mmCIF file of C-alpha atoms in Angstrom:
data_model
loop_
_atom_site.group_PDB
_atom_site.id
_atom_site.type_symbol
_atom_site.label_atom_id
_atom_site.label_comp_id
_atom_site.label_asym_id
_atom_site.label_seq_id
_atom_site.Cartn_x
_atom_site.Cartn_y
_atom_site.Cartn_z
ATOM 1 C CA UNK A 22 134.594 121.685 74.371
ATOM 2 C CA UNK A 23 134.395 117.972 73.577
ATOM 3 C CA UNK A 24 133.867 116.257 70.377
ATOM 4 C CA UNK A 25 130.739 114.024 70.201
ATOM 5 C CA UNK A 26 129.167 112.130 67.314
ATOM 6 C CA UNK A 27 125.259 112.670 66.906
ATOM 7 C CA UNK A 28 123.599 110.906 64.228
ATOM 8 C CA UNK A 29 126.684 109.984 62.736
ATOM 9 C CA UNK A 30 128.344 113.340 62.371
ATOM 10 C CA UNK A 31 130.934 115.146 64.306
ATOM 11 C CA UNK A 32 129.993 118.139 66.603
ATOM 12 C CA UNK A 33 132.227 120.247 69.072
ATOM 13 C CA UNK A 34 129.909 121.065 72.032
ATOM 14 C CA UNK A 35 130.700 122.336 75.758
ATOM 15 C CA UNK A 36 131.632 119.435 78.224
ATOM 16 C CA UNK A 37 129.115 120.844 80.680
ATOM 17 C CA UNK A 38 126.233 119.803 78.463
ATOM 18 C CA UNK A 39 123.781 117.003 78.954
ATOM 19 C CA UNK A 40 123.477 114.745 75.819
ATOM 20 C CA UNK A 41 120.125 116.184 75.358
ATOM 21 C CA UNK A 42 121.401 119.786 75.379
ATOM 22 C CA UNK A 43 124.247 118.873 73.056
ATOM 23 C CA UNK A 44 121.852 117.528 70.467
ATOM 24 C CA UNK A 45 119.985 120.803 70.558
ATOM 25 C CA UNK A 46 123.363 122.789 70.659
ATOM 26 C CA UNK A 47 124.450 120.968 67.608
ATOM 27 C CA UNK A 48 121.143 122.353 65.684
ATOM 28 C CA UNK A 49 118.702 119.482 66.170
ATOM 29 C CA UNK A 50 115.073 120.117 66.960
ATOM 30 C CA UNK A 51 113.964 117.607 69.517
ATOM 31 C CA UNK A 52 110.089 116.967 69.138
ATOM 32 C CA UNK A 53 109.970 113.482 70.794
ATOM 33 C CA UNK A 54 112.055 111.763 73.518
ATOM 34 C CA UNK A 55 112.520 115.135 75.492
ATOM 35 C CA UNK A 56 109.828 114.582 77.969
ATOM 36 C CA UNK A 57 110.367 116.182 81.670
ATOM 37 C CA UNK A 58 114.017 116.673 81.177
ATOM 38 C CA UNK A 59 114.630 115.903 84.741
ATOM 39 C CA UNK A 60 114.865 112.147 84.725
ATOM 40 C CA UNK A 61 111.332 111.504 85.679
ATOM 41 C CA UNK A 62 109.621 110.547 82.658
ATOM 42 C CA UNK A 63 111.898 108.077 80.919
ATOM 43 C CA UNK A 64 111.373 109.204 77.470
ATOM 44 C CA UNK A 65 114.764 110.091 76.562
ATOM 45 C CA UNK A 66 116.462 106.562 76.984
ATOM 46 C CA UNK A 67 119.551 106.711 74.808
ATOM 47 C CA UNK A 68 122.491 104.428 73.977
ATOM 48 C CA UNK A 69 126.410 105.563 73.401
ATOM 49 C CA UNK A 70 129.726 104.053 73.294
ATOM 50 C CA UNK A 71 132.938 106.084 74.207
ATOM 51 C CA UNK A 72 135.711 105.702 71.293
ATOM 52 C CA UNK A 73 138.121 102.798 72.401
ATOM 53 C CA UNK A 74 135.685 101.379 74.780
ATOM 54 C CA UNK A 75 133.570 98.379 73.539
ATOM 55 C CA UNK A 76 131.006 98.409 76.082
ATOM 56 C CA UNK A 77 127.724 99.633 74.787
ATOM 57 C CA UNK A 78 125.978 101.999 77.480
ATOM 58 C CA UNK A 79 122.485 103.004 78.100
ATOM 59 C CA UNK A 80 121.499 106.059 79.788
ATOM 60 C CA UNK A 81 118.710 108.919 80.049
ATOM 61 C CA UNK A 82 120.007 111.513 77.866
ATOM 62 C CA UNK A 83 118.517 114.559 80.098
ATOM 63 C CA UNK A 84 120.724 113.574 82.925
ATOM 64 C CA UNK A 85 123.644 112.223 81.423
ATOM 65 C CA UNK A 86 126.602 114.649 80.502
ATOM 66 C CA UNK A 87 128.518 114.405 77.181
ATOM 67 C CA UNK A 88 132.094 113.017 77.140
ATOM 68 C CA UNK A 89 134.822 113.499 74.572
ATOM 69 C CA UNK A 90 134.654 111.019 71.681
ATOM 70 C CA UNK A 91 131.225 110.011 72.641
ATOM 71 C CA UNK A 92 129.079 108.114 69.799
ATOM 72 C CA UNK A 93 125.358 108.791 70.639
ATOM 73 C CA UNK A 94 122.428 106.824 69.074
ATOM 74 C CA UNK A 95 118.830 107.733 70.114
ATOM 75 C CA UNK A 96 115.925 105.199 70.050
ATOM 76 C CA UNK A 97 112.203 105.954 69.864
ATOM 77 C CA UNK A 98 111.674 103.221 72.539
ATOM 78 C CA UNK A 99 113.144 100.189 73.974
ATOM 79 C CA UNK A 100 110.938 97.186 72.763
ATOM 80 C CA UNK A 101 109.199 96.038 75.828
ATOM 81 C CA UNK A 102 106.658 93.217 75.777
ATOM 82 C CA UNK A 103 103.311 94.656 76.746
ATOM 83 C CA UNK A 104 100.671 91.935 77.321
ATOM 84 C CA UNK A 105 96.973 92.858 77.440
ATOM 85 C CA UNK A 106 94.869 91.790 80.333
ATOM 86 C CA UNK A 107 91.526 92.676 82.073
ATOM 87 C CA UNK A 108 92.384 93.715 85.709
ATOM 88 C CA UNK A 109 88.902 92.794 86.718
ATOM 89 C CA UNK A 110 89.337 89.222 85.688
ATOM 90 C CA UNK A 111 93.045 88.165 86.271
ATOM 91 C CA UNK A 112 93.913 86.377 89.515
ATOM 92 C CA UNK A 113 96.195 87.926 92.050
ATOM 93 C CA UNK A 114 98.407 84.943 92.304
ATOM 94 C CA UNK A 115 101.776 83.876 91.151
ATOM 95 C CA UNK A 116 99.903 82.122 88.194
ATOM 96 C CA UNK A 117 99.181 85.382 86.403
ATOM 97 C CA UNK A 118 103.181 86.014 86.123
ATOM 98 C CA UNK A 119 103.534 82.583 84.802
ATOM 99 C CA UNK A 120 100.867 83.189 82.290
ATOM 100 C CA UNK A 121 101.602 86.752 81.016
ATOM 101 C CA UNK A 122 105.324 87.288 81.734
ATOM 102 C CA UNK A 123 106.933 83.458 81.855
ATOM 103 C CA UNK A 124 110.468 85.085 80.749
ATOM 104 C CA UNK A 125 110.780 86.476 84.379
ATOM 105 C CA UNK A 126 111.480 82.504 85.313
ATOM 106 C CA UNK A 127 114.431 82.487 82.902
ATOM 107 C CA UNK A 128 116.244 85.211 85.039
ATOM 108 C CA UNK A 129 120.008 84.121 85.571
ATOM 109 C CA UNK A 130 120.569 86.454 88.148
ATOM 110 C CA UNK A 131 123.340 88.608 86.493
ATOM 111 C CA UNK A 132 121.935 91.643 88.026
ATOM 112 C CA UNK A 133 122.685 94.014 84.670
ATOM 113 C CA UNK A 134 119.009 95.308 85.080
ATOM 114 C CA UNK A 135 119.978 96.620 88.362
ATOM 115 C CA UNK A 136 123.400 98.035 87.375
ATOM 116 C CA UNK A 137 121.767 99.908 84.650
ATOM 117 C CA UNK A 138 118.581 101.329 86.089
ATOM 118 C CA UNK A 139 118.677 105.243 85.720
ATOM 119 C CA UNK A 140 116.768 105.632 89.323
ATOM 120 C CA UNK A 141 119.107 103.087 91.200
ATOM 121 C CA UNK A 142 116.184 100.545 91.784
ATOM 122 C CA UNK A 143 116.867 96.955 92.901
ATOM 123 C CA UNK A 144 115.277 95.694 89.849
ATOM 124 C CA UNK A 145 116.560 92.138 90.098
ATOM 125 C CA UNK A 146 115.103 92.088 93.472
ATOM 126 C CA UNK A 147 111.625 93.288 92.385
ATOM 127 C CA UNK A 148 111.756 90.718 89.653
ATOM 128 C CA UNK A 149 112.437 88.003 92.357
ATOM 129 C CA UNK A 150 109.206 89.095 94.232
ATOM 130 C CA UNK A 151 107.259 88.906 91.149
ATOM 131 C CA UNK A 152 108.459 85.359 90.645
ATOM 132 C CA UNK A 153 107.481 84.220 94.059
ATOM 133 C CA UNK A 154 103.737 86.277 93.458
ATOM 134 C CA UNK A 155 104.918 88.756 96.194
ATOM 135 C CA UNK A 156 103.127 91.880 94.481
ATOM 136 C CA UNK A 157 102.954 94.066 97.728
ATOM 137 C CA UNK A 158 106.790 93.849 97.834
ATOM 138 C CA UNK A 159 107.302 94.246 93.906
ATOM 139 C CA UNK A 160 105.135 97.120 93.862
ATOM 140 C CA UNK A 161 106.969 98.838 96.789
ATOM 141 C CA UNK A 162 110.404 98.076 95.212
ATOM 142 C CA UNK A 163 109.467 99.336 92.036
ATOM 143 C CA UNK A 164 107.404 102.284 92.893
ATOM 144 C CA UNK A 165 109.918 105.005 91.329
ATOM 145 C CA UNK A 166 110.087 103.241 87.988
ATOM 146 C CA UNK A 167 109.820 105.658 85.112
ATOM 147 C CA UNK A 168 109.421 102.938 82.564
ATOM 148 C CA UNK A 169 112.346 104.172 80.516
ATOM 149 C CA UNK A 170 113.237 100.475 79.452
ATOM 150 C CA UNK A 171 117.082 100.887 79.962
ATOM 151 C CA UNK A 172 116.936 97.821 82.209
ATOM 152 C CA UNK A 173 115.515 95.622 79.718
ATOM 153 C CA UNK A 174 117.796 96.653 77.108
ATOM 154 C CA UNK A 175 120.750 95.015 79.141
ATOM 155 C CA UNK A 176 118.763 91.775 80.125
ATOM 156 C CA UNK A 177 119.954 88.589 78.290
ATOM 157 C CA UNK A 178 116.760 86.881 79.004
ATOM 158 C CA UNK A 179 114.717 89.469 77.537
ATOM 159 C CA UNK A 180 112.366 90.327 80.578
ATOM 160 C CA UNK A 181 110.280 93.474 80.467
ATOM 161 C CA UNK A 182 110.820 94.483 83.634
ATOM 162 C CA UNK A 183 108.938 97.913 83.855
ATOM 163 C CA UNK A 184 105.839 96.021 82.318
ATOM 164 C CA UNK A 185 106.115 93.283 85.066
ATOM 165 C CA UNK A 186 106.445 95.990 87.730
ATOM 166 C CA UNK A 187 103.522 97.705 86.437
ATOM 167 C CA UNK A 188 101.315 94.634 86.605
ATOM 168 C CA UNK A 189 102.394 94.083 90.196
ATOM 169 C CA UNK A 190 101.494 97.584 91.138
ATOM 170 C CA UNK A 191 98.150 97.360 89.679
ATOM 171 C CA UNK A 192 97.340 94.020 91.076
ATOM 172 C CA UNK A 193 98.645 95.408 94.618
ATOM 173 C CA UNK A 194 96.284 98.709 94.102
ATOM 174 C CA UNK A 195 93.148 96.600 92.747
ATOM 175 C CA UNK A 196 93.417 93.804 95.347
ATOM 176 C CA UNK A 197 95.982 93.912 98.217
ATOM 177 C CA UNK A 198 96.217 97.454 99.384
ATOM 178 C CA UNK A 199 93.801 98.824 101.979
ATOM 179 C CA UNK A 200 90.670 100.731 100.299
ATOM 180 C CA UNK A 201 90.484 104.200 100.629
ATOM 181 C CA UNK A 202 86.796 105.404 101.228
ATOM 182 C CA UNK A 203 87.467 108.944 100.865
ATOM 183 C CA UNK A 204 89.341 108.502 97.589
ATOM 184 C CA UNK A 205 86.336 106.446 96.265
ATOM 185 C CA UNK A 206 83.829 108.875 97.369
ATOM 186 C CA UNK A 207 85.549 111.765 95.584
ATOM 187 C CA UNK A 208 86.122 109.826 92.328
ATOM 188 C CA UNK A 209 82.327 109.269 92.316
ATOM 189 C CA UNK A 210 81.667 112.954 92.941
ATOM 190 C CA UNK A 211 83.746 113.892 90.186
ATOM 191 C CA UNK A 212 82.021 111.242 87.733
ATOM 192 C CA UNK A 213 78.452 112.495 88.919
ATOM 193 C CA UNK A 214 79.503 115.983 87.654
ATOM 194 C CA UNK A 215 79.521 117.567 91.356
ATOM 195 C CA UNK A 216 82.590 119.854 90.333
ATOM 196 C CA UNK A 217 81.600 120.728 86.947
ATOM 197 C CA UNK A 218 80.656 124.344 87.674
ATOM 198 C CA UNK A 219 83.340 124.836 89.987
ATOM 199 C CA UNK A 220 86.063 123.850 87.427
ATOM 200 C CA UNK A 221 84.334 125.748 84.650
ATOM 201 C CA UNK A 222 84.556 128.871 86.913
ATOM 202 C CA UNK A 223 88.114 128.317 87.987
ATOM 203 C CA UNK A 224 89.001 127.861 84.255
ATOM 204 C CA UNK A 225 87.697 131.441 83.323
ATOM 205 C CA UNK A 226 89.990 133.028 85.998
ATOM 206 C CA UNK A 227 93.291 134.604 84.975
ATOM 207 C CA UNK A 228 96.480 132.834 85.603
ATOM 208 C CA UNK A 229 97.788 135.106 88.440
ATOM 209 C CA UNK A 230 94.443 134.412 90.353
ATOM 210 C CA UNK A 231 94.545 130.897 89.663
ATOM 211 C CA UNK A 232 98.049 130.591 91.072
ATOM 212 C CA UNK A 233 97.096 132.637 94.148
ATOM 213 C CA UNK A 234 94.305 130.089 94.584
ATOM 214 C CA UNK A 235 96.606 127.105 94.404
ATOM 215 C CA UNK A 236 99.222 128.603 96.658
ATOM 216 C CA UNK A 237 96.786 129.249 99.263
ATOM 217 C CA UNK A 238 94.506 126.126 99.044
ATOM 218 C CA UNK A 239 93.693 124.153 101.939
ATOM 219 C CA UNK A 240 95.881 121.173 102.348
ATOM 220 C CA UNK A 241 94.449 118.051 104.104
ATOM 221 C CA UNK A 242 96.616 116.731 107.093
#
């Protein structure tokens, strides 16, 4: 057992629990910030400090084990700047970054964002790509971002890294990546209602039959 401090109160919890599990073990009911519980949704970004250590650390509560004398504080979200834009009108050039997220050019290269990334992404590198308008590289480098915002919580320049990466991926998908006619045709079929009757029929089937249909489905090569 270890001692952890949750919401200002001391609790004794098993040492093999994650922060999220420890919060529930202590009797709290999590109704938000609990997401997928596997490190993929980024909903449970949390800050903590170990007694005697002055450094304030950030993590995902679902994948970080408790430590003795850990002081935990949860936040509903990290305050990221999310600019509004029309993807149909913005230019696919470096100018769009200068217009929407000019703070990326204040990056001092401290690499705190990369060091704190819960997915071990090279965050500072994809910001460098964004600065140069290399959206395809930025999109690829940031592809596994879960939008938790931990990187931004450590940034002295106030950069909203996940939102910058999201913009780059949208520009890449809209203007730079090769078009997939098969996908566009399928989306049109869905919008036209081609599969409405089929979906209604499937939804009426028992769960066991739906699982069997899923497990034996044809998968395109």
